PDB file of C-alpha atoms in Angstrom:
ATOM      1  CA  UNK A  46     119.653  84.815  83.739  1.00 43.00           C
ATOM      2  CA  UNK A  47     122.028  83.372  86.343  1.00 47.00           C
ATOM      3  CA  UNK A  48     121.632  83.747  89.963  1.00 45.00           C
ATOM      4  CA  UNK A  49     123.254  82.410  93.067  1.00 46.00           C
ATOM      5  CA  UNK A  50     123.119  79.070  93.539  1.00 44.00           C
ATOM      6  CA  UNK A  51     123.181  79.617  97.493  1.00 52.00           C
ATOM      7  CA  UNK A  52     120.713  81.460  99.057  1.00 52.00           C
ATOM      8  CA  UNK A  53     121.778  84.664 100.712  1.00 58.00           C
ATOM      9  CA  UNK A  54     120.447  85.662 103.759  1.00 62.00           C
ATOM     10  CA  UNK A  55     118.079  88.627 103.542  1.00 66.00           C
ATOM     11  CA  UNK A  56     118.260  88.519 100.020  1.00 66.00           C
ATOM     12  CA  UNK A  57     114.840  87.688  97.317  1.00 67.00           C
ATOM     13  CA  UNK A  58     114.740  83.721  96.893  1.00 64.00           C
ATOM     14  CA  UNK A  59     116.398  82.598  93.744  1.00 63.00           C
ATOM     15  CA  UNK A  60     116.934  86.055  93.548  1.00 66.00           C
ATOM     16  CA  UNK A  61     113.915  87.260  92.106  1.00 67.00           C
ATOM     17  CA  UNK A  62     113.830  84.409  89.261  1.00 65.00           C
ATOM     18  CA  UNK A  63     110.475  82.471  89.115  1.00 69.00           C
ATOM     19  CA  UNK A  64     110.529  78.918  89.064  1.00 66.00           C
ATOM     20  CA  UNK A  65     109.838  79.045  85.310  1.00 73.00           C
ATOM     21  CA  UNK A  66     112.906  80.729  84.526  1.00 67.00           C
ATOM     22  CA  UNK A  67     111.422  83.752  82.594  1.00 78.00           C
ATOM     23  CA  UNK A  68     111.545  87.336  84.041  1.00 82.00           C
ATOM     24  CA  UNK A  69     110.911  90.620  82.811  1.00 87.00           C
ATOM     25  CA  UNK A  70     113.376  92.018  80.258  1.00 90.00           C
ATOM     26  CA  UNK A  71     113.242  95.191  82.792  1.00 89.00           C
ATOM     27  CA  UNK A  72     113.597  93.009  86.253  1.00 89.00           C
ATOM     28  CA  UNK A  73     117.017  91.856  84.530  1.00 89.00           C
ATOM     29  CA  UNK A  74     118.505  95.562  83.303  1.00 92.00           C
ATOM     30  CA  UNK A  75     117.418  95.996  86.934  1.00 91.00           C
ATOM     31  CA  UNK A  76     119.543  93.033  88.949  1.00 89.00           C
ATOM     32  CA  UNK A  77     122.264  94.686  86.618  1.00 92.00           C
ATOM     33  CA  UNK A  78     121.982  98.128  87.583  1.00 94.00           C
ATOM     34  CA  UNK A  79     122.193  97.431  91.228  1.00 90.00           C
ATOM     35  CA  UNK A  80     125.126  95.422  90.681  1.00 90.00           C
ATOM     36  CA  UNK A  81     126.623  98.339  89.137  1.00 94.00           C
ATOM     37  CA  UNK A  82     125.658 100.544  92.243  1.00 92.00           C
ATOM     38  CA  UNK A  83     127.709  98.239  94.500  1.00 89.00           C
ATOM     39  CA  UNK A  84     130.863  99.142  92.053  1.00 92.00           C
ATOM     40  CA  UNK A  85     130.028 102.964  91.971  1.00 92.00           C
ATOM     41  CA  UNK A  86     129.267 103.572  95.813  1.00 89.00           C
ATOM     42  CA  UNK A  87     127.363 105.910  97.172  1.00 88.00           C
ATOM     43  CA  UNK A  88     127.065 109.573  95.922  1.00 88.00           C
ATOM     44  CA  UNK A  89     128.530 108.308  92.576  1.00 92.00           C
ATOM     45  CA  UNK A  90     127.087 109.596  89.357  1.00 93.00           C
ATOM     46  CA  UNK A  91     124.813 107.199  87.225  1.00 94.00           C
ATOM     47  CA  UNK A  92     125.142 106.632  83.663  1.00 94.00           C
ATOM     48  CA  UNK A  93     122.218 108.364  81.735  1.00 93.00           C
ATOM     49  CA  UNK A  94     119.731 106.574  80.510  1.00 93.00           C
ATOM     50  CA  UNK A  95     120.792 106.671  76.964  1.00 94.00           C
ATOM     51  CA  UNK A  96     124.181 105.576  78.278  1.00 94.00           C
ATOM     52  CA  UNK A  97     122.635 102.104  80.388  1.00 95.00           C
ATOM     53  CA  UNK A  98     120.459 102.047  77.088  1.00 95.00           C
ATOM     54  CA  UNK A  99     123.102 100.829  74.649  1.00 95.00           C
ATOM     55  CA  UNK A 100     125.343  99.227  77.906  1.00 94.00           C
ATOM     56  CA  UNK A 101     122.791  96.851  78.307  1.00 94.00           C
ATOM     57  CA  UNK A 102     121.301  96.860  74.818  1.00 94.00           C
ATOM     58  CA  UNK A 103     117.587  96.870  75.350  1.00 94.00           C
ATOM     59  CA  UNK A 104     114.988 100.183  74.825  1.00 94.00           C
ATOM     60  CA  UNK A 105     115.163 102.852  76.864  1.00 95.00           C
ATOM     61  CA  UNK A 106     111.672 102.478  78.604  1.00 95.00           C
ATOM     62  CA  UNK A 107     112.994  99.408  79.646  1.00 94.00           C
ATOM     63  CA  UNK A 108     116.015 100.927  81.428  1.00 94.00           C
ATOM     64  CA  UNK A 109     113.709 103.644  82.416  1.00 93.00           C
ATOM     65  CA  UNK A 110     111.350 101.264  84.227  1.00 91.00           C
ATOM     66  CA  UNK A 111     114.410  99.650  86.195  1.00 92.00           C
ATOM     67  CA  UNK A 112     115.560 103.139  87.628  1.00 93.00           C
ATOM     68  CA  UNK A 113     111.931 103.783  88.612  1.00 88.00           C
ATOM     69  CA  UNK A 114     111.855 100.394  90.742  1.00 87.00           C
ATOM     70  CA  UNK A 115     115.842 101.469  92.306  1.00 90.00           C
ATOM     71  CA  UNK A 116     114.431 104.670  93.193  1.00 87.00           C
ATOM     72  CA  UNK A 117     111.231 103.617  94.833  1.00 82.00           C
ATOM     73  CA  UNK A 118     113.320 101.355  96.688  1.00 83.00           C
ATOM     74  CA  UNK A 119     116.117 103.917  97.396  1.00 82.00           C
ATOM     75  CA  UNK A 120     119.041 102.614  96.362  1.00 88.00           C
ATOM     76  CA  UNK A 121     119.379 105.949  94.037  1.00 90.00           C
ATOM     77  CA  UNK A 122     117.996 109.849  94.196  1.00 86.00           C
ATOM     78  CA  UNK A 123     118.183 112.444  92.359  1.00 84.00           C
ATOM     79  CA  UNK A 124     120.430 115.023  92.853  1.00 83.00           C
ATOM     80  CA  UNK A 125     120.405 118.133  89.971  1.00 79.00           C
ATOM     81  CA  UNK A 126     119.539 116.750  86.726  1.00 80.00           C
ATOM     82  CA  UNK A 127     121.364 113.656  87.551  1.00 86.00           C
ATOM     83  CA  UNK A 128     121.024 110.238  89.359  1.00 91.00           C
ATOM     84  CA  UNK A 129     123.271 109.228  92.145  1.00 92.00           C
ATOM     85  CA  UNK A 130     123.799 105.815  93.726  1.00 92.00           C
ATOM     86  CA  UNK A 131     122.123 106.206  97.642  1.00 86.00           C
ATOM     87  CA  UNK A 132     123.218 106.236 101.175  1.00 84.00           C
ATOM     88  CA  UNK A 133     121.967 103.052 103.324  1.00 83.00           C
ATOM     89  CA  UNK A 134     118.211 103.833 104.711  1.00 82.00           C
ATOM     90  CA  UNK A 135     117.664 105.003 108.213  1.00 81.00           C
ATOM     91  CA  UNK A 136     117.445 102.389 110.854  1.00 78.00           C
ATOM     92  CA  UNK A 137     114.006 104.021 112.948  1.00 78.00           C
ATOM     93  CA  UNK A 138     113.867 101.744 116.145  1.00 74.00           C
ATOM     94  CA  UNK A 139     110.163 101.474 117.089  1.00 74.00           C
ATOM     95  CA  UNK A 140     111.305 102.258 120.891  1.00 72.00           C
ATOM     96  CA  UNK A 141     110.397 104.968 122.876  1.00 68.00           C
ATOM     97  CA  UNK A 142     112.984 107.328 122.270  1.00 68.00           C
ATOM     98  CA  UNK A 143     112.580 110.261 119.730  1.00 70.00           C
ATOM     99  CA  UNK A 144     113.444 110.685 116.324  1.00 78.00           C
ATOM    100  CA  UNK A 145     116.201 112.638 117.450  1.00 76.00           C
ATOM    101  CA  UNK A 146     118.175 109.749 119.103  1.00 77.00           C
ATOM    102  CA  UNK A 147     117.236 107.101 116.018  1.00 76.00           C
ATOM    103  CA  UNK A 148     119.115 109.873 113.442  1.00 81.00           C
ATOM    104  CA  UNK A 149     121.911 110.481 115.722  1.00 83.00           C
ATOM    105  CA  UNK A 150     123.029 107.017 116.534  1.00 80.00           C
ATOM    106  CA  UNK A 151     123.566 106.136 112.770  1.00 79.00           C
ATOM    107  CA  UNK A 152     126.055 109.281 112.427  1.00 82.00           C
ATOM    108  CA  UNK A 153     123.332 112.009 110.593  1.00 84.00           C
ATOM    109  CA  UNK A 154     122.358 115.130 111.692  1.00 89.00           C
ATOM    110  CA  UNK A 155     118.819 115.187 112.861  1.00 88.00           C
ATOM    111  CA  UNK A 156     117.125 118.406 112.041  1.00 92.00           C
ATOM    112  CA  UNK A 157     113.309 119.986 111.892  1.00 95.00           C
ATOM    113  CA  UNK A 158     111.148 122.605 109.645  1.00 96.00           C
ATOM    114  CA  UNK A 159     108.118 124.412 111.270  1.00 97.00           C
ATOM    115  CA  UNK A 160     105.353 124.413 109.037  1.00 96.00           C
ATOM    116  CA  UNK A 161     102.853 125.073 111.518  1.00 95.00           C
ATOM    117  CA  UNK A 162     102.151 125.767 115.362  1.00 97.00           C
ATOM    118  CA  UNK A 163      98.098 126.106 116.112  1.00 95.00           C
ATOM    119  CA  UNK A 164      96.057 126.228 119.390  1.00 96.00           C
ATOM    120  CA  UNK A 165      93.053 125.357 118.391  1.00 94.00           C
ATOM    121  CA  UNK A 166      89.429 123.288 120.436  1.00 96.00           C
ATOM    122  CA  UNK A 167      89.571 119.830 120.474  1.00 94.00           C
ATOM    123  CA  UNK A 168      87.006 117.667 118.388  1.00 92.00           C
ATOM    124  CA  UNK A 169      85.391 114.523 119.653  1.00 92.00           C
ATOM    125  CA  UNK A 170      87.165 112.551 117.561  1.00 90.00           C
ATOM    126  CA  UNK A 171      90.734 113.700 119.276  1.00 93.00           C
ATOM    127  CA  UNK A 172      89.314 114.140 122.641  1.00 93.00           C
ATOM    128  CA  UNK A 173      89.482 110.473 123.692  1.00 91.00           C
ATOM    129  CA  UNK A 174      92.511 110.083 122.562  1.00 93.00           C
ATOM    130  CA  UNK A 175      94.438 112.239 124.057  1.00 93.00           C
ATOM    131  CA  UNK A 176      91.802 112.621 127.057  1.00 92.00           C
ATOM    132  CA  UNK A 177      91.040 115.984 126.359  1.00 94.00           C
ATOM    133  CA  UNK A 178      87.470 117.851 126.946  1.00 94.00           C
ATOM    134  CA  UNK A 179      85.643 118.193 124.310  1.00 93.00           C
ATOM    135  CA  UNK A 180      86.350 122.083 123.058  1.00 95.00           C
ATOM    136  CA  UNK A 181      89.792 122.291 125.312  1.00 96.00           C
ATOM    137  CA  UNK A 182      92.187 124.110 123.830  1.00 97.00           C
ATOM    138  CA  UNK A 183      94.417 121.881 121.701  1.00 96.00           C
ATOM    139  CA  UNK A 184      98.335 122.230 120.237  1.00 97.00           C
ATOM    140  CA  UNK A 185      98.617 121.516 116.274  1.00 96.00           C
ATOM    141  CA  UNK A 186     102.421 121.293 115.980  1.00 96.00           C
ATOM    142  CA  UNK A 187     103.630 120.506 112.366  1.00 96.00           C
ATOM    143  CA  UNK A 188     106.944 119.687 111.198  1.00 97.00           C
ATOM    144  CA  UNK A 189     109.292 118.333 107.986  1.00 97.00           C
ATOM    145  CA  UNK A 190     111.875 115.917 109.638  1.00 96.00           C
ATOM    146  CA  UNK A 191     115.329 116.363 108.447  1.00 95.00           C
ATOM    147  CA  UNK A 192     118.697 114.116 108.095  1.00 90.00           C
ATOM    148  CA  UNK A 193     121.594 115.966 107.548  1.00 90.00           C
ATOM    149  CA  UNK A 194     118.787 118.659 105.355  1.00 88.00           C
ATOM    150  CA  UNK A 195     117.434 116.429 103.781  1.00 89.00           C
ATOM    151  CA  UNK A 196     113.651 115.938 103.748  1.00 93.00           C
ATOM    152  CA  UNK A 197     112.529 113.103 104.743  1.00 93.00           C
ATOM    153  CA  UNK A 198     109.264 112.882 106.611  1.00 94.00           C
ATOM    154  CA  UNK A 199     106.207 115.056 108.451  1.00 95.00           C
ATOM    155  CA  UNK A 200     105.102 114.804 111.802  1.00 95.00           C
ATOM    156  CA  UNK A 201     101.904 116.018 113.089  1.00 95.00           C
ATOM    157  CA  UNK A 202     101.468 116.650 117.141  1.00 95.00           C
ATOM    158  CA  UNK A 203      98.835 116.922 118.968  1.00 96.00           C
ATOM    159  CA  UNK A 204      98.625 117.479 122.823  1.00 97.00           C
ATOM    160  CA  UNK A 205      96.539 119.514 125.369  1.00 97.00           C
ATOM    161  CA  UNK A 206      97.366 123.751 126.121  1.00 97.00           C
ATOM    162  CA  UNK A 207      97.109 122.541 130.034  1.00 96.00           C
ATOM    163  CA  UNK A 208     100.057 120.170 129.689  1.00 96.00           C
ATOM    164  CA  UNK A 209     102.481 122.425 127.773  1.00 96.00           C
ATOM    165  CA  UNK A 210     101.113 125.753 128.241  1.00 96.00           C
ATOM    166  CA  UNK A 211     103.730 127.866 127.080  1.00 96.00           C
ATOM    167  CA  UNK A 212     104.651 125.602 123.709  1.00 97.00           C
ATOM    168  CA  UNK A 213     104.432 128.565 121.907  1.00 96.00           C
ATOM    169  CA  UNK A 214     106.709 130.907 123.618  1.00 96.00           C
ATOM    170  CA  UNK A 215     110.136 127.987 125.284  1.00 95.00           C
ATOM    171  CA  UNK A 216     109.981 125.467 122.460  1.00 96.00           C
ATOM    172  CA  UNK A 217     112.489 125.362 119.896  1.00 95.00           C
ATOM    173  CA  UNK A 218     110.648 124.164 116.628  1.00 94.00           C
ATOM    174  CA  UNK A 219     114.203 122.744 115.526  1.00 93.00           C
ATOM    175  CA  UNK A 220     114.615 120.508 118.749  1.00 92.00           C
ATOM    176  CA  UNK A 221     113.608 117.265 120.327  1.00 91.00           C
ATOM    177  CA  UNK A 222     109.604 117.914 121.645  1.00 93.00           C
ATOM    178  CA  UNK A 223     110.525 114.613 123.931  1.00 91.00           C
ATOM    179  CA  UNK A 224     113.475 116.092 124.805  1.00 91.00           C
ATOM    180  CA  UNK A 225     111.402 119.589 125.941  1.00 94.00           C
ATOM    181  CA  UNK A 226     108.863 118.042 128.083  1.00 94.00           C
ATOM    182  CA  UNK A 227     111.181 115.994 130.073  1.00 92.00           C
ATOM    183  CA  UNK A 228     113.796 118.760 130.650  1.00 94.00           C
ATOM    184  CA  UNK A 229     111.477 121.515 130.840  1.00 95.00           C
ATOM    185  CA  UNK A 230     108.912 119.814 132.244  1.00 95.00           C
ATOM    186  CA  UNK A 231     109.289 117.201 133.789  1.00 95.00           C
ATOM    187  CA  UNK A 232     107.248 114.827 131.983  1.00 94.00           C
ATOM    188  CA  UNK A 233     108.725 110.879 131.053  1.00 91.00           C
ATOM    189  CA  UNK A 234     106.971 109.177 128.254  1.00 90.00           C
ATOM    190  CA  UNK A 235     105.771 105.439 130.107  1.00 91.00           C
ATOM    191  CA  UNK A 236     104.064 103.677 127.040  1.00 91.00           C
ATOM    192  CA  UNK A 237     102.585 104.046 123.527  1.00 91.00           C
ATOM    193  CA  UNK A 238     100.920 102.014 121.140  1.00 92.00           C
ATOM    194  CA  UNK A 239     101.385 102.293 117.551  1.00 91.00           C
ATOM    195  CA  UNK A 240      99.809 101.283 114.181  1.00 92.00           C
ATOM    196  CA  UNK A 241     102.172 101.641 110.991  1.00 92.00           C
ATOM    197  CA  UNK A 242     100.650 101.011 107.993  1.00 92.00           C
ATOM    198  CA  UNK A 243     101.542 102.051 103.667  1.00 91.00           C
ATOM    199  CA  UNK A 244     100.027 104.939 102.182  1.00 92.00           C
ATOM    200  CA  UNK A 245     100.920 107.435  99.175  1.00 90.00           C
ATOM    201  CA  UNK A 246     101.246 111.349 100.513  1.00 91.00           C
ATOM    202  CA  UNK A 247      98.614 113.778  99.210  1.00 91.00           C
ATOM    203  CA  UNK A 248      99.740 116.602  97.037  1.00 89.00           C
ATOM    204  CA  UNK A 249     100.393 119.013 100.111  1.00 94.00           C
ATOM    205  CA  UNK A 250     102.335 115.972 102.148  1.00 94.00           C
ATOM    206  CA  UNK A 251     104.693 115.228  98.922  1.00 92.00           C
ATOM    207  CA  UNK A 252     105.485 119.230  98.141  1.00 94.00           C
ATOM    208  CA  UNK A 253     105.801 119.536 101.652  1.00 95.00           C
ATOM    209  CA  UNK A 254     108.498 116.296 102.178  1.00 94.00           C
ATOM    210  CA  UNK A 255     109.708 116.965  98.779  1.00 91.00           C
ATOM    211  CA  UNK A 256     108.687 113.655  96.800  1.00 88.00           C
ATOM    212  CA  UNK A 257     106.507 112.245  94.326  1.00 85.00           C
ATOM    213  CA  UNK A 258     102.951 111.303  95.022  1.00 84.00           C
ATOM    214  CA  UNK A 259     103.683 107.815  94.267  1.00 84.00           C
ATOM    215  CA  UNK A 260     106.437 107.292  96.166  1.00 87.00           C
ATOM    216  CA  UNK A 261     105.270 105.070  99.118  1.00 90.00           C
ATOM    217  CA  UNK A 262     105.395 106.727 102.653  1.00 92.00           C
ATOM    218  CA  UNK A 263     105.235 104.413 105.898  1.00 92.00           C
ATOM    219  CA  UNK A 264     102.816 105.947 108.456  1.00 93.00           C
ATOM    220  CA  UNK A 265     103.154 105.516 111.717  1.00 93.00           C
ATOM    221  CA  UNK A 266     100.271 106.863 114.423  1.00 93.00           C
ATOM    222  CA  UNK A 267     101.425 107.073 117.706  1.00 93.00           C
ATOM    223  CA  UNK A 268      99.420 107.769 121.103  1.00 94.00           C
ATOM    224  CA  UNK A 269     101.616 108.390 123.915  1.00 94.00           C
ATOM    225  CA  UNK A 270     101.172 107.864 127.884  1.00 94.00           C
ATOM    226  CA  UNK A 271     103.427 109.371 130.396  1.00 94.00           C
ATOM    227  CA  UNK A 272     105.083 107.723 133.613  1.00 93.00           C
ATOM    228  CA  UNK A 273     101.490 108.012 135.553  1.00 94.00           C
ATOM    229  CA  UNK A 274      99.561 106.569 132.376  1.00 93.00           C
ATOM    230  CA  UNK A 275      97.628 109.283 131.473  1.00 94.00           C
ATOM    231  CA  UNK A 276      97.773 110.215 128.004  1.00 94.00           C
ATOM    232  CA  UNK A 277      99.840 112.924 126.383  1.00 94.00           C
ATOM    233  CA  UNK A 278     100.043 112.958 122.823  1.00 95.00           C
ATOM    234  CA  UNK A 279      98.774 112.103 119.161  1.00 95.00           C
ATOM    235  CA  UNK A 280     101.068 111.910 116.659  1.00 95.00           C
ATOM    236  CA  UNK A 281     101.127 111.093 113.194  1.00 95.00           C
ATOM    237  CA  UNK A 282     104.549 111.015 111.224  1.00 94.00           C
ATOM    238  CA  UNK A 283     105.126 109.938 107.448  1.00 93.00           C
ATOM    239  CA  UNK A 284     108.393 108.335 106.647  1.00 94.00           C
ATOM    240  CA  UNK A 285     110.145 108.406 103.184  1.00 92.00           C
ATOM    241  CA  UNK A 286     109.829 104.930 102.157  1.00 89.00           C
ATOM    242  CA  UNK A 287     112.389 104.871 100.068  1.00 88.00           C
ATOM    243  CA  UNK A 288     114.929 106.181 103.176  1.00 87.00           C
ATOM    244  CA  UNK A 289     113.486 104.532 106.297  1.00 84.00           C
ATOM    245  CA  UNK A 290     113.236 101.182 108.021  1.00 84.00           C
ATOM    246  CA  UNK A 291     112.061 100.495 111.043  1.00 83.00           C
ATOM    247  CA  UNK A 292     113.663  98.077 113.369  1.00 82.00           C
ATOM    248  CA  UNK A 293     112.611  96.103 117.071  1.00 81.00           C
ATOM    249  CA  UNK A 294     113.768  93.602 119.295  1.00 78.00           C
ATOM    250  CA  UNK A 295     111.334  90.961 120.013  1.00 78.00           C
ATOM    251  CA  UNK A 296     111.811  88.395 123.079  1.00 78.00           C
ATOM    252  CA  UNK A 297     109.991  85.206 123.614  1.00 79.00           C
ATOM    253  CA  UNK A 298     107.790  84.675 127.022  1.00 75.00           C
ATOM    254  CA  UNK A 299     109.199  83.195 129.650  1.00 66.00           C
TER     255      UNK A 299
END
């Protein structure tokens, strides 16, 4: 199989080839198929399978293997009983700012499902992190993210009754929660420390966001400080891993 004799940037080395030359008959359909995606553009209709079958001459669970890999990696999704070529992934910038602001700077509409709002007492293990008493009266606020409708992650919050009191009664479930307790409340986010690691969604997290279990989901934990240090929140969001990316600027010490 050919490949570029110039490395692009960004791009697999040697594209993909080994340095014995042999690949999978399926890694080749697929190099094909996304070279077709770059002619159809996105939202275009994908030849079926039995269609790419006798295009590219080789069985079909070999073609069907190829679209597996494209759509774990999201360049395609379904849509109806079809397959269309996909939309660039989100750019999430691990900043401080809100999902909100990451969806809106790239041009999509930001959006939110309430699955769940629950006051419940705080265990031990949540207590230290969000320094809580042990038994204090806790917020549970669950919620599918949305771009432009569609799904594409779940966030879990957790933070104290006696720093948003009245969550239940002024908060729009559709809005920015960063957004609400600096406007409403007067509260600035100072710091947070992160962890994002690769996991597969249980059966309620994959009906819920809409995928398959095996699709990989990027999961991000978050504990949040605000302006005087103290801490605010816990949150744990799962991104679609076949629509997000997460970006940062790194600078060198001086």
């Amino acid at each position: 199989m050919d490949y570029p004799s110039e490395q692009q940037p960004g791009a697999p080395v040697r594209a993909g080839v080994p340095e014995h030359g042999r690949i999978p008959k399926y890694y080749a359909v697929k190099t094909q198929i996304a070279s077709l995606l770059d002619e159809l553009g996105e939202g275009e209709l994908l030849p079926t399978e039995r269609e790419l079958t006798v295009k590219y001459g080789v069985a079909r669970e070999t073609v069907r293997q190829a679209l597996r890999e494209l759509l774990l990696e999201g360049r395609l999704r379904r849509a109806g009983r079809g397959t269309v070529v996909a939309g660039p992934k989100l750019e999430q910038p691990l900043a401080l700012a809100s999902y909100t602001e990451g969806v809106r700077r790239q041009g999509r509409r930001p959006g939110r499902t309430l699955i769940s709002l629950d006051r419940f007492p705080c265990p031990d293990a949540l207590a230290g992190e969000i320094e809580a008493e042990r038994g204090e009266p806790v917020w549970h606020l669950e919620r599918v993210l949305l771009a432009d409708d569609e799904r594409v992650g779940l966030e879990s919050t957790y933070v104290t009754v006696a720093r948003v009191p009245r969550l239940d009664v002024d908060f729009d479930p559709d809005s920015s929660f960063y957004a609400y307790l600096h406007d409403e409340l007067s509260i600035g986010f100072g710091a947070a420390d992160e962890r994002i690691e690769t996991v597969l969604a249980t059966p309620r997290e994959a009906l819920l966001i809409g995928t398959p279990p095996a699709l990989p989901m990027l999961l991000i934990h978050r504990v949040s400080r605000d302006t005087e240090g103290r801490r605010l929140e816990r949150v744990r969001t799962l991104f679609r891993g076949d629509r997000f990316s997460f970006t940062t600027h790194l600078a060198g010490r001086n």
